[in-house]
XYZ file of C-alpha atoms in Angstrom:
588
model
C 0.000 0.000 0.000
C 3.205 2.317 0.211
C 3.626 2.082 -3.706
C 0.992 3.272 -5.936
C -0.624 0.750 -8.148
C 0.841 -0.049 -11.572
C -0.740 -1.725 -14.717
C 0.649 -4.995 -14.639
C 2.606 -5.737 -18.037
C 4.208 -8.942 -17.503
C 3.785 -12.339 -14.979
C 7.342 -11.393 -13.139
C 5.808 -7.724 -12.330
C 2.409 -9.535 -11.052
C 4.376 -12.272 -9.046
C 6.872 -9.485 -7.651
C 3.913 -7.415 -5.954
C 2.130 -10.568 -4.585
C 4.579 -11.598 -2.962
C 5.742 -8.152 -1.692
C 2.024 -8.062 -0.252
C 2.272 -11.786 1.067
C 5.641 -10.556 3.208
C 4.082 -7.554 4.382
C 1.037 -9.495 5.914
C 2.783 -12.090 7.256
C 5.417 -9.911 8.903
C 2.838 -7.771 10.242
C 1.014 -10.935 11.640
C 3.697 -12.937 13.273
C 4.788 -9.425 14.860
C 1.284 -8.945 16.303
C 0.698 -12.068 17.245
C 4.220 -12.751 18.872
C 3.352 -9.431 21.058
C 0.089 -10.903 21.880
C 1.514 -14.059 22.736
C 4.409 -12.665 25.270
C 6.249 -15.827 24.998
C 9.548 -17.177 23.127
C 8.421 -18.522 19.739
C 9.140 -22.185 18.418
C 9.203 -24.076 15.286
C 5.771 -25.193 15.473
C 4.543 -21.417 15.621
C 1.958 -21.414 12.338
C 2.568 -17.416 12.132
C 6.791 -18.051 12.068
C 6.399 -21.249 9.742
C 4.036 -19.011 6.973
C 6.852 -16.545 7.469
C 9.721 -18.461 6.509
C 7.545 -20.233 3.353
C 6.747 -16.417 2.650
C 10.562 -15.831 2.893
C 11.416 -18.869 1.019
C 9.168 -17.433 -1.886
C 10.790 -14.074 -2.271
C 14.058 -15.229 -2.291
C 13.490 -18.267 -5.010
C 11.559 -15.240 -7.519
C 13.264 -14.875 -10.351
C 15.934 -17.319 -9.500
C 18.198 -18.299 -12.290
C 18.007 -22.356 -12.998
C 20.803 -23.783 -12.820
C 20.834 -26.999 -15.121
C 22.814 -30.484 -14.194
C 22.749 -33.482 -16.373
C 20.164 -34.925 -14.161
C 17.451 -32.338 -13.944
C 16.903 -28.576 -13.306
C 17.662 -27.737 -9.780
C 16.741 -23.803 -7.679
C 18.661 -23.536 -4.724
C 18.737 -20.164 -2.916
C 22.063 -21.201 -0.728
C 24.081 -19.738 -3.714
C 23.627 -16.090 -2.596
C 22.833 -16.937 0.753
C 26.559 -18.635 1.255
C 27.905 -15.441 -0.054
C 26.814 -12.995 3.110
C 29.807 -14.726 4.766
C 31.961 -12.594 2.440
C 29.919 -9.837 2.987
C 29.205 -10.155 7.036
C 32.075 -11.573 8.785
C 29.561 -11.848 11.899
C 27.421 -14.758 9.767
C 30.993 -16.443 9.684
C 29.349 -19.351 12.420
C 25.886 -19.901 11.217
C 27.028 -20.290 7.586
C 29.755 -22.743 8.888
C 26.624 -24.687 11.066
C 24.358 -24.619 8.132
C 27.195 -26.271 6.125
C 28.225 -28.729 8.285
C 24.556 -29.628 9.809
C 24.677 -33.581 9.606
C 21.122 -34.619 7.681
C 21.228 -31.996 5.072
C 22.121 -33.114 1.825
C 20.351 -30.462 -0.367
C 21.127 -26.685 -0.741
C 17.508 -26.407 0.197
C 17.903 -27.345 3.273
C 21.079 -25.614 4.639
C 19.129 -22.059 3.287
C 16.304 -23.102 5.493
C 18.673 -23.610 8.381
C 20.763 -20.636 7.924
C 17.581 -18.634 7.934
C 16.411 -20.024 10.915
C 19.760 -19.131 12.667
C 19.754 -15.831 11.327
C 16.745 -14.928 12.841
C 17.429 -16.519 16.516
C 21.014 -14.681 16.308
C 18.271 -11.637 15.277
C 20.693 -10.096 12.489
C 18.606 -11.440 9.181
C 17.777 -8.210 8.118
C 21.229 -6.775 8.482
C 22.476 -9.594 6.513
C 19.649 -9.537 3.749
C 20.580 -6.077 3.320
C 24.259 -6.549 2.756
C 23.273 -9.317 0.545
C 20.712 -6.427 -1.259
C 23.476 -3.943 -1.455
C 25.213 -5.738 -3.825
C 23.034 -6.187 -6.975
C 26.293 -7.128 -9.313
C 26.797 -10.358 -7.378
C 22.937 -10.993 -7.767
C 22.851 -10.550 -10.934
C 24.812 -14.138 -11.223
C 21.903 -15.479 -9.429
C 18.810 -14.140 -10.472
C 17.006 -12.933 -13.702
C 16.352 -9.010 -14.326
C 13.009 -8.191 -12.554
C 13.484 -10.892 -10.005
C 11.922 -9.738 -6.488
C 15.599 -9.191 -4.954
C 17.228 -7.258 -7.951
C 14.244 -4.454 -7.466
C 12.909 -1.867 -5.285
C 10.746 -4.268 -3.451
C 13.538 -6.255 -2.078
C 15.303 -3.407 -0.690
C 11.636 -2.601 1.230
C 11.664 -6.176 2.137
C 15.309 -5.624 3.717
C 13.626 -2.720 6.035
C 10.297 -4.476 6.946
C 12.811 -7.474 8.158
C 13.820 -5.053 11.142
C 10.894 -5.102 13.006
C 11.613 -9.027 13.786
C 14.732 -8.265 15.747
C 12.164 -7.416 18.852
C 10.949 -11.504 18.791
C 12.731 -14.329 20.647
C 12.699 -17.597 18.993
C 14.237 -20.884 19.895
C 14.126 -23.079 17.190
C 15.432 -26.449 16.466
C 16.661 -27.793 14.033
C 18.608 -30.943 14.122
C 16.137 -33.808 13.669
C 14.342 -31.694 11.383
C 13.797 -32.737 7.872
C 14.674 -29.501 5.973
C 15.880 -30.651 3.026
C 12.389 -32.379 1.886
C 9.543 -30.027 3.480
C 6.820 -28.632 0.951
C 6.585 -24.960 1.750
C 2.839 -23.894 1.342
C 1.061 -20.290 1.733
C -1.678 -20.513 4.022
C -3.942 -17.770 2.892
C -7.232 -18.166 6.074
C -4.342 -16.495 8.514
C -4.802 -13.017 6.000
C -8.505 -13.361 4.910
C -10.479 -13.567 7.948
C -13.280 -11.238 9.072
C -12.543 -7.789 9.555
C -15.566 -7.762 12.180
C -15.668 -10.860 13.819
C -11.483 -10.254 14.332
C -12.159 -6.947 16.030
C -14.611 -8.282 18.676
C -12.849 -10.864 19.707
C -9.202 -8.885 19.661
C -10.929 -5.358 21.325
C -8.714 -6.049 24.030
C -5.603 -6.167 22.247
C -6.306 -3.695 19.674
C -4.359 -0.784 21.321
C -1.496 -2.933 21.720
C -1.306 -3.746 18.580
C -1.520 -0.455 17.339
C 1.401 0.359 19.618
C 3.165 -2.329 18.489
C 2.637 -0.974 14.957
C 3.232 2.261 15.377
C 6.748 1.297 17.282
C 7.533 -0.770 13.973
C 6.740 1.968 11.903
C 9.060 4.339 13.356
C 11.950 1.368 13.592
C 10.956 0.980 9.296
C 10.561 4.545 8.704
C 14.180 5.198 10.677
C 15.697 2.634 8.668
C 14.186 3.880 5.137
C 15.573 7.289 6.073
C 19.384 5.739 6.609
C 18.651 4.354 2.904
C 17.796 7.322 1.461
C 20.360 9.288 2.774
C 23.022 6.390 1.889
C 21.591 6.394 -1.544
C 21.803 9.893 -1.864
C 24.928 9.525 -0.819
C 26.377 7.521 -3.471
C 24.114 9.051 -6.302
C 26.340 12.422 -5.321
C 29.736 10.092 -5.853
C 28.444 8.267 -9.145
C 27.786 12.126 -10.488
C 31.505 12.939 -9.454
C 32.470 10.068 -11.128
C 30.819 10.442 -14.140
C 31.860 14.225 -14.564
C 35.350 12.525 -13.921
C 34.567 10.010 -16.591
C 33.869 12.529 -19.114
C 36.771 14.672 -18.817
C 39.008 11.688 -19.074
C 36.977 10.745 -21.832
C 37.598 13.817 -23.508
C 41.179 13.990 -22.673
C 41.037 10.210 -24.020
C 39.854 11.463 -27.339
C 42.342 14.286 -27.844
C 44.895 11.198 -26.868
C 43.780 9.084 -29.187
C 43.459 11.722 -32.052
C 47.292 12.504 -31.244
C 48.322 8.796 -30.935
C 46.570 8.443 -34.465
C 49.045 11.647 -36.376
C 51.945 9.628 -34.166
C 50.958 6.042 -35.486
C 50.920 7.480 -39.227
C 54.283 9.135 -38.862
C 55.564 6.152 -37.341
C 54.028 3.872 -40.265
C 55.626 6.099 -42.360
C 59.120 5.517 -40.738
C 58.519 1.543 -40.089
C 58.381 1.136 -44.472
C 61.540 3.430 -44.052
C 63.047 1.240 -42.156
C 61.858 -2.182 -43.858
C 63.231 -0.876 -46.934
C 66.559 -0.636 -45.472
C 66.122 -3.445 -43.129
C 65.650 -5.217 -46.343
C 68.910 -4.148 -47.857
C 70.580 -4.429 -44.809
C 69.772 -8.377 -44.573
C 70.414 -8.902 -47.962
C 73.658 -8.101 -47.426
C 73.996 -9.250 -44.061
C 73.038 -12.770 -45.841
C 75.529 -12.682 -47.912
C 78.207 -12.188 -45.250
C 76.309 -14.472 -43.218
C 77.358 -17.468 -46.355
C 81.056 -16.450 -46.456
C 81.237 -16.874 -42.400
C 79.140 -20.147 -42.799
C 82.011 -21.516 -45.040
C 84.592 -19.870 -43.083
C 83.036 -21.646 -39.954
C 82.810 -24.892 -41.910
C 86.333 -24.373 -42.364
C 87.374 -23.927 -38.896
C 84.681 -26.336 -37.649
C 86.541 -28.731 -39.118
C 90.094 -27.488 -38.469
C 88.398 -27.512 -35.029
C 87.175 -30.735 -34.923
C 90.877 -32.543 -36.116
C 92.431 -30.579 -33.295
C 89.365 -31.610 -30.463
C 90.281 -35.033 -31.430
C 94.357 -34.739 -31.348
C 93.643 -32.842 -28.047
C 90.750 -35.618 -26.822
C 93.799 -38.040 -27.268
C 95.853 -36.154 -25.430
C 93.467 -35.863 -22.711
C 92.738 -39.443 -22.479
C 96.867 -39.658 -22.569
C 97.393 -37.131 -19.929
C 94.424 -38.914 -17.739
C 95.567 -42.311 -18.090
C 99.126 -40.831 -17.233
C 98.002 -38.762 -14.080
C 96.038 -42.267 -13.432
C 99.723 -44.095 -13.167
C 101.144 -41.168 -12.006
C 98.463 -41.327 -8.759
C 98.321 -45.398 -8.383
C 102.448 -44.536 -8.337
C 102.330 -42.008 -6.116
C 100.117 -43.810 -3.358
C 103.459 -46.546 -3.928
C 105.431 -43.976 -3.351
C 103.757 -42.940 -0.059
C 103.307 -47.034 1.431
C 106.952 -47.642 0.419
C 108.321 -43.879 1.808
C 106.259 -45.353 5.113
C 108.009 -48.847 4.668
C 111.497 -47.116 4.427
C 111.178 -45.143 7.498
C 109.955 -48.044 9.213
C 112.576 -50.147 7.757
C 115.304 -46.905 8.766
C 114.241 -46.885 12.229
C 114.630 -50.602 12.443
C 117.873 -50.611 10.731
C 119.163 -47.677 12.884
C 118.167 -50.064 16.056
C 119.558 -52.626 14.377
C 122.991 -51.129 13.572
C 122.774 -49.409 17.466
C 122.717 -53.057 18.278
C 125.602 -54.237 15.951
C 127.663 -51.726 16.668
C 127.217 -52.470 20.670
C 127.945 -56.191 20.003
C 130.589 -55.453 17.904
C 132.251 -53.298 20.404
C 131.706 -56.156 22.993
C 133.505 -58.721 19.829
C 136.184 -56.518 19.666
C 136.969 -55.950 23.433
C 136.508 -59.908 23.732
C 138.986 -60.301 20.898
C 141.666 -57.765 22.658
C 141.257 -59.612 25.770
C 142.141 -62.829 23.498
C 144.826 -61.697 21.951
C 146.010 -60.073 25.642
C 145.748 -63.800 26.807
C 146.741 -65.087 23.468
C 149.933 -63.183 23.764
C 150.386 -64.301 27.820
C 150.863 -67.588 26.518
C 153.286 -67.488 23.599
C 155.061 -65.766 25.971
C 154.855 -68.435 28.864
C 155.149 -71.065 26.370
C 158.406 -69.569 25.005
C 159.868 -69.603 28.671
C 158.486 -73.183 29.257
C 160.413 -74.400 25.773
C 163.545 -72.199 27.113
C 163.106 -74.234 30.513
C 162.996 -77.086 29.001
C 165.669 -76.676 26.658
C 168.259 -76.170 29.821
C 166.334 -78.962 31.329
C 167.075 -80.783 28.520
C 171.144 -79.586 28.548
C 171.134 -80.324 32.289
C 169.890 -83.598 31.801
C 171.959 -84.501 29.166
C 174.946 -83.076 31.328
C 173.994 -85.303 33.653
C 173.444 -88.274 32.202
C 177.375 -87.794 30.509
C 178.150 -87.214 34.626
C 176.552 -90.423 34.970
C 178.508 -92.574 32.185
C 181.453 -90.601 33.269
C 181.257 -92.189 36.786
C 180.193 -95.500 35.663
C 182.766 -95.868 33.687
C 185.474 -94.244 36.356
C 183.861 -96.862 39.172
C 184.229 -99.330 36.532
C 188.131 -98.569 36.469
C 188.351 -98.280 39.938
C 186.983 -101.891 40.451
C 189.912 -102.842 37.616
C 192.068 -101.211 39.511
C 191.338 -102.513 42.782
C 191.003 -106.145 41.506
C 194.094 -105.491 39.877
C 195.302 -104.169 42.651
C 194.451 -107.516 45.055
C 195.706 -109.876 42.720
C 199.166 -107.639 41.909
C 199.988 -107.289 45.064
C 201.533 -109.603 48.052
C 202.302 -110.044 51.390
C 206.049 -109.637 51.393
C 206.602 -106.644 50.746
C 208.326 -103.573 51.815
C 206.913 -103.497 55.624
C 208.393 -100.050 55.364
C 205.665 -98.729 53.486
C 202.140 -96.594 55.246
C 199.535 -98.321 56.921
C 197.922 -97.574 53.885
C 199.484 -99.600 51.448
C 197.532 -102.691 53.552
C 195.335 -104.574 51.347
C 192.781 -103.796 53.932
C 193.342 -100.218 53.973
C 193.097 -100.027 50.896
C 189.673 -101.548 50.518
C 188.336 -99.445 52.953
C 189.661 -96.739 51.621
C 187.979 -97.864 47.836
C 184.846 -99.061 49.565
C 184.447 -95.548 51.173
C 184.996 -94.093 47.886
C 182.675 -96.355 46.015
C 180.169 -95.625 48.726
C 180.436 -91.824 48.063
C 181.009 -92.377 44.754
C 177.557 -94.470 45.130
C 175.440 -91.792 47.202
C 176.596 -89.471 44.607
C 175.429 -91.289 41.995
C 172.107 -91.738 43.221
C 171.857 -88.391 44.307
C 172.687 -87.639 41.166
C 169.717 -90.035 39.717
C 167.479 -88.588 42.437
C 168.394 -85.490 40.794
C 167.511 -86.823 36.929
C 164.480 -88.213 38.287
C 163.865 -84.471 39.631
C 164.228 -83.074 35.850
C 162.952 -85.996 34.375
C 159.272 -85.307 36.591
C 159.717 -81.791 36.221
C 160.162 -82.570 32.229
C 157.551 -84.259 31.895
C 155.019 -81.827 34.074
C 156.658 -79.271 31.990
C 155.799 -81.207 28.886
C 152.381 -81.687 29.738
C 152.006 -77.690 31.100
C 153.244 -77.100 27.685
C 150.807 -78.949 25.530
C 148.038 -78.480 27.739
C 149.068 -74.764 26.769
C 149.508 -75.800 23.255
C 146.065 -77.086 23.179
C 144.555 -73.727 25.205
C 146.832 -71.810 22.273
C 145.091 -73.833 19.855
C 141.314 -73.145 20.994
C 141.830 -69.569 21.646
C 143.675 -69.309 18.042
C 140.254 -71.002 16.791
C 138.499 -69.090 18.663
C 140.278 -65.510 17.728
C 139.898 -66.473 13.802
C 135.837 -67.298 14.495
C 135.550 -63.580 16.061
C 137.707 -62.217 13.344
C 135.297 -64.003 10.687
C 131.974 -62.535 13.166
C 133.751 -59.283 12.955
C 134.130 -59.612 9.129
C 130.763 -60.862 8.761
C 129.650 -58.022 10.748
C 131.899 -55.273 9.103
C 129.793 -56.918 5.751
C 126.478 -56.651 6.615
C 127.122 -53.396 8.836
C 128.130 -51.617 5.084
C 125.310 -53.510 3.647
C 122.886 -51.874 6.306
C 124.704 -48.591 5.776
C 124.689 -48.423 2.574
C 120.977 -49.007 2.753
C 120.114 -46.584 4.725
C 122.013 -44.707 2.383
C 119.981 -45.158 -0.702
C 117.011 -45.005 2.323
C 117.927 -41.868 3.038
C 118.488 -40.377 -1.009
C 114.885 -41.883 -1.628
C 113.401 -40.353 1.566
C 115.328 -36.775 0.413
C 114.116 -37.461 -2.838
C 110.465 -38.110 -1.521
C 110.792 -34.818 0.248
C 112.693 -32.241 -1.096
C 111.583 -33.155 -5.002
C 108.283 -31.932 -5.200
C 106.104 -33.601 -8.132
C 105.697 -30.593 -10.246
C 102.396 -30.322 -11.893
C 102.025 -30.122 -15.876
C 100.431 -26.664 -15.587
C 103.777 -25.126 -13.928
C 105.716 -26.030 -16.937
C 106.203 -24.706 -20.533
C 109.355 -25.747 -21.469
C 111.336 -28.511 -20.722
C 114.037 -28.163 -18.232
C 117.066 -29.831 -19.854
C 116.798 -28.269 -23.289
C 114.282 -25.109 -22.866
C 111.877 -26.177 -25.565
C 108.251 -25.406 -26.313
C 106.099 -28.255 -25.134
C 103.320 -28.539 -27.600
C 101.381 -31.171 -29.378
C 104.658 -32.743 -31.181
C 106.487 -32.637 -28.039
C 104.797 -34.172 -24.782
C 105.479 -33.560 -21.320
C 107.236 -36.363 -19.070
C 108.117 -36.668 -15.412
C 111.614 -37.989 -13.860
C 110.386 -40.440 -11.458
C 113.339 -39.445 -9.324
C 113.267 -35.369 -9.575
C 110.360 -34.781 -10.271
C 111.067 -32.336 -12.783
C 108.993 -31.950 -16.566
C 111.206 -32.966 -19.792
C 111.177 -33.541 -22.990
C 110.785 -37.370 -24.571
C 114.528 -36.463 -25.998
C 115.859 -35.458 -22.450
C 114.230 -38.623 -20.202
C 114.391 -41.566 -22.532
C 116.427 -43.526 -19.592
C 115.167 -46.423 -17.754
C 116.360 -47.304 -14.305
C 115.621 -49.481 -11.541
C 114.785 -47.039 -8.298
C 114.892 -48.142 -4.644
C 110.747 -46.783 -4.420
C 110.038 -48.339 -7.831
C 110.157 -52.327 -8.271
C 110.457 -51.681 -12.098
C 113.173 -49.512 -14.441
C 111.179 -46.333 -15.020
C 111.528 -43.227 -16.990
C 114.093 -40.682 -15.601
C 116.095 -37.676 -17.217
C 119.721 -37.510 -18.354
C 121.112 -36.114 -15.309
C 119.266 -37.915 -12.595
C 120.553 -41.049 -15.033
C 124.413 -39.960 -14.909
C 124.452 -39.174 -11.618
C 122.636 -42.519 -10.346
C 124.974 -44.729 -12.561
C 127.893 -42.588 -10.945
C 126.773 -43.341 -7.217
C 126.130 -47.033 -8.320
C 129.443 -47.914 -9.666
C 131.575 -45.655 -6.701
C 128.935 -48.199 -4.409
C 129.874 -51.003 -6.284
C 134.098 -50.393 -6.374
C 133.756 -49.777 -2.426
């Protein structure tokens, strides 16, 4: 009744202001009767459930279908899911009306979120954020659907007047998804008489009520105006903007139009000499094709020469490595092996001090004896003289008592008893006997003190004798046993120049190994002994015993080195100088 009647031209028009009508009288009504009522409103409340089918039908006018390979399917939770962009606060009830377990149809989750809506008593600020923005309706509904016009915007306002009702509604256990929404007219066509005597008691409230909701819808209607007013003001700054940049537009485009022809102009300028240009650009572009051709294949020869080389130098610095780790196990081997031989020759050299002060003290004794034995033979020499002294004393007297007893038998039978009684006492047979017989007697003791004697020497001879060749025989061993410790000693004196002359070459190969660095094939150029260009022709080789870079010319010896178990390549003067130590090593 706000809007003046208008001829109906079309079904959407007629539809659009019956159901505008329908939400007026059923807003009115469930307000009315909700004050009447005083209580907190349910599901089961006919007024709220003709409300939300009233609802329902608004916001499914003019709703685009939406088709499926099924069937066609309307479902108003399209724009409804989009407040939550809109309204941050309808963040939770969208969320619940998404996640409700039992709804399976869009249908149903609209119906929910409306029914939360109005408990959290914010539907018509949400409907009207929804209204505000008729670009994302238009992807939902048709032009001259009920929420892309006026009358949905009115709609928005009436919904105020609900945010003064308490409802507690349920809804889980609730089939939403298959209920039959239907408009029960008899609640808006009743009596106008028979309602007013039986409501005369409630009449002024009501008209309280009303008036109070009027004021709330007429408030709110004046906020719209003055919003719209609002932005009709910025759209007219815009569009005055608009125009002068359209005009300023033009004049740009009518000077980017002179530009553009000048510039077409200059672009067949410059294809016609861009033209030239790669004609003869071509042509230099064949001669530098052949030359590269050319020097491709120069190229290529000397990629291969050098790919050879490469694979040369690699395998070499291969061997060169695999030699090197050698190098490094056998430089550890000879410094074990020069400690060990310095112990060893520590030791040798102690025990051969100890052989030699054994053979001085041998050849101390040694010399003792050939002295003693020389006196012994000297002793028994004069033992010898002595005895053969007395053995001619012994003969001597044997054969003077042998005379005497002539002589005194002689003497008996020569002489007689009548003669000259002038003579001595002595000249008595008798006397005379005694006389002999005293002599032989001493002559006797002599004699065997004179055996005694020989006896004497011949004892002493023979303990001499056996003094002397027990000495002969202690000569002997210690003779034998001086020439065994003069062969140890020569042994020794061998292997001790052996060992030195080991740790000798030990010691060259360990300088070697240390002060010879391996010099790398980038530090040289030229090769050491003659100062020639290495190139292509002329390779680079290493002296295993320098070090050093040379020629093939200047290191085309083979020897046999003390860290190498096979003759390998090394340079003229390492060569001369090795053969040198060699043969001085060998004359020694």
């Amino acid at each position: 009744s706000h809007f003046p009647r208008r001829a109906v031209k079309d079904h959407m028009a007629v539809e659009r202001s019956n159901l505008f009508s329908m939400m007026k009288l059923s807003i009115k009504g469930l307000i009315q009767s909700s004050l009447s009522l005083g209580r907190t409103l349910d599901s089961d409340y006919p007024p709220l459930q003709q409300f939300f089918v009233v609802l329902e039908q608004c916001l499914k006018h003019g709703l685009k279908v939406k088709k499926s390979f099924i069937n066609q399917n309307k479902s108003i939770w399209g724009p409804l899911e989009l407040v939550q962009k809109l309204c941050p606060d309808s963040t939770d009830i969208t969320t619940s009306a998404r996640d409700l377990p039992g709804l399976k149809t869009g249908l149903g989750r609209a119906r929910a979120w409306l029914h939360l809506a109005l408990m959290q008593k914010k539907l018509s600020d949400y409907l009207k954020a929804l209204l505000d923005r008729r670009d994302i309706l238009g992807e939902f509904y048709d032009p001259g659907a009920l929420m892309m016009e006026e009358e949905g915007t009115v709609i928005g306002g009436m919904l105020v007047g609900l945010n003064v009702i308490d409802a507690n509604l349920c809804i889980k256990g609730e089939d939403l998804d298959s209920q039959v929404g239907v408009i029960d007219f008899s609640l808006y066509l009743k009596d106008p008489m028979t309602t007013e005597t039986t409501k005369d008691d409630a009449k002024l409230t009501a008209i309280l009520d009303q008036k109070h909701y009027i004021e709330e819808l007429n408030r709110h209607l004046s906020c719209t105006v003055t919003d719209l007013q609002a932005k009709m003001d910025s759209i007219e700054k815009t569009n005055s903007k608009l125009i002068e940049e359209l005009t300023a537009a033009t004049d740009r485009i009518n000077s980017l139009r002179e530009e553009q022809e000048t510039l077409r102009h200059e672009n067949e300028t410059i294809v016609q000499s861009n033209q030239k240009k790669e004609e003869a650009t071509l042509e230099d572009s064949a001669v530098e094709l052949e030359t590269y051709r050319q020097t491709r294949q120069g190229l290529d020869e000397m990629y291969s020469v050098v790919w050879k080389q490469y694979q040369e130098e690699k395998r070499i610095r291969q061997e060169l490595e695999r030699e090197l780790e050698l190098q490094v196990g056998l430089k550890q081997e000879m410094e074990m092996a020069m400690r060990l031989l310095e112990k060893d020759t520590h030791e040798k050299q102690e025990t051969l001090q100890a052989l030699r002060q054994q053979l001085d003290q041998v050849k101390t004794l040694n010399l003792q004896m050939f002295h003693k034995t020389q006196d012994c033979e000297r002793e028994a020499q004069r033992k010898e003289e002595e005895e053969g002294q007395l053995e001619e004393k012994i003969n001597q007297m044997e054969t003077t008592i042998k005379e005497m007893e002539q002589r005194f038998v002689w003497t008996c039978l020569t002489r007689s008893p009548y003669k000259n009684t002038k003579q001595t006492q002595f000249d008595q047979p008798g006397d005379i006997l005694l006389g002999l017989e005293s002599d032989l007697r001493s002559e006797k003791e002599q004699r065997q003190a004179i055996q005694r004697a020989l006896q004497r020497e011949q004892d002493n001879k023979k303990s001499t004798s056996r003094f002397s060749s027990e000495l002969v025989c202690e000569k002997k061993q210690l003779q034998q046993t001086c020439q065994d410790q003069e062969t140890a000693l020569q042994e020794m004196g061998l292997h001790l120049s052996q060992s030195k002359l080991k740790m000798e070459d030990f010691k060259e190969v360990n300088k070697a190994l240390k002060g010879q660095a391996w010099l790398k094939d980038d530090e040289a150029t030229q090769c050491k002994h003659c100062q020639k260009e290495f190139s292509i022709a002329r390779r680079k080789h290493h002296c295993r015993n320098c070090g050093d870079i040379y020629c093939n010319s200047c290191s085309s010896n083979e020897l046999a080195l003390p860290s190498y178990p096979r003759p390998v390549r090394v340079c003229d003067i390492c060569h001369s100088l090795l053969l040198q130590r060699s043969t001085s090593s060998t004359s020694s």
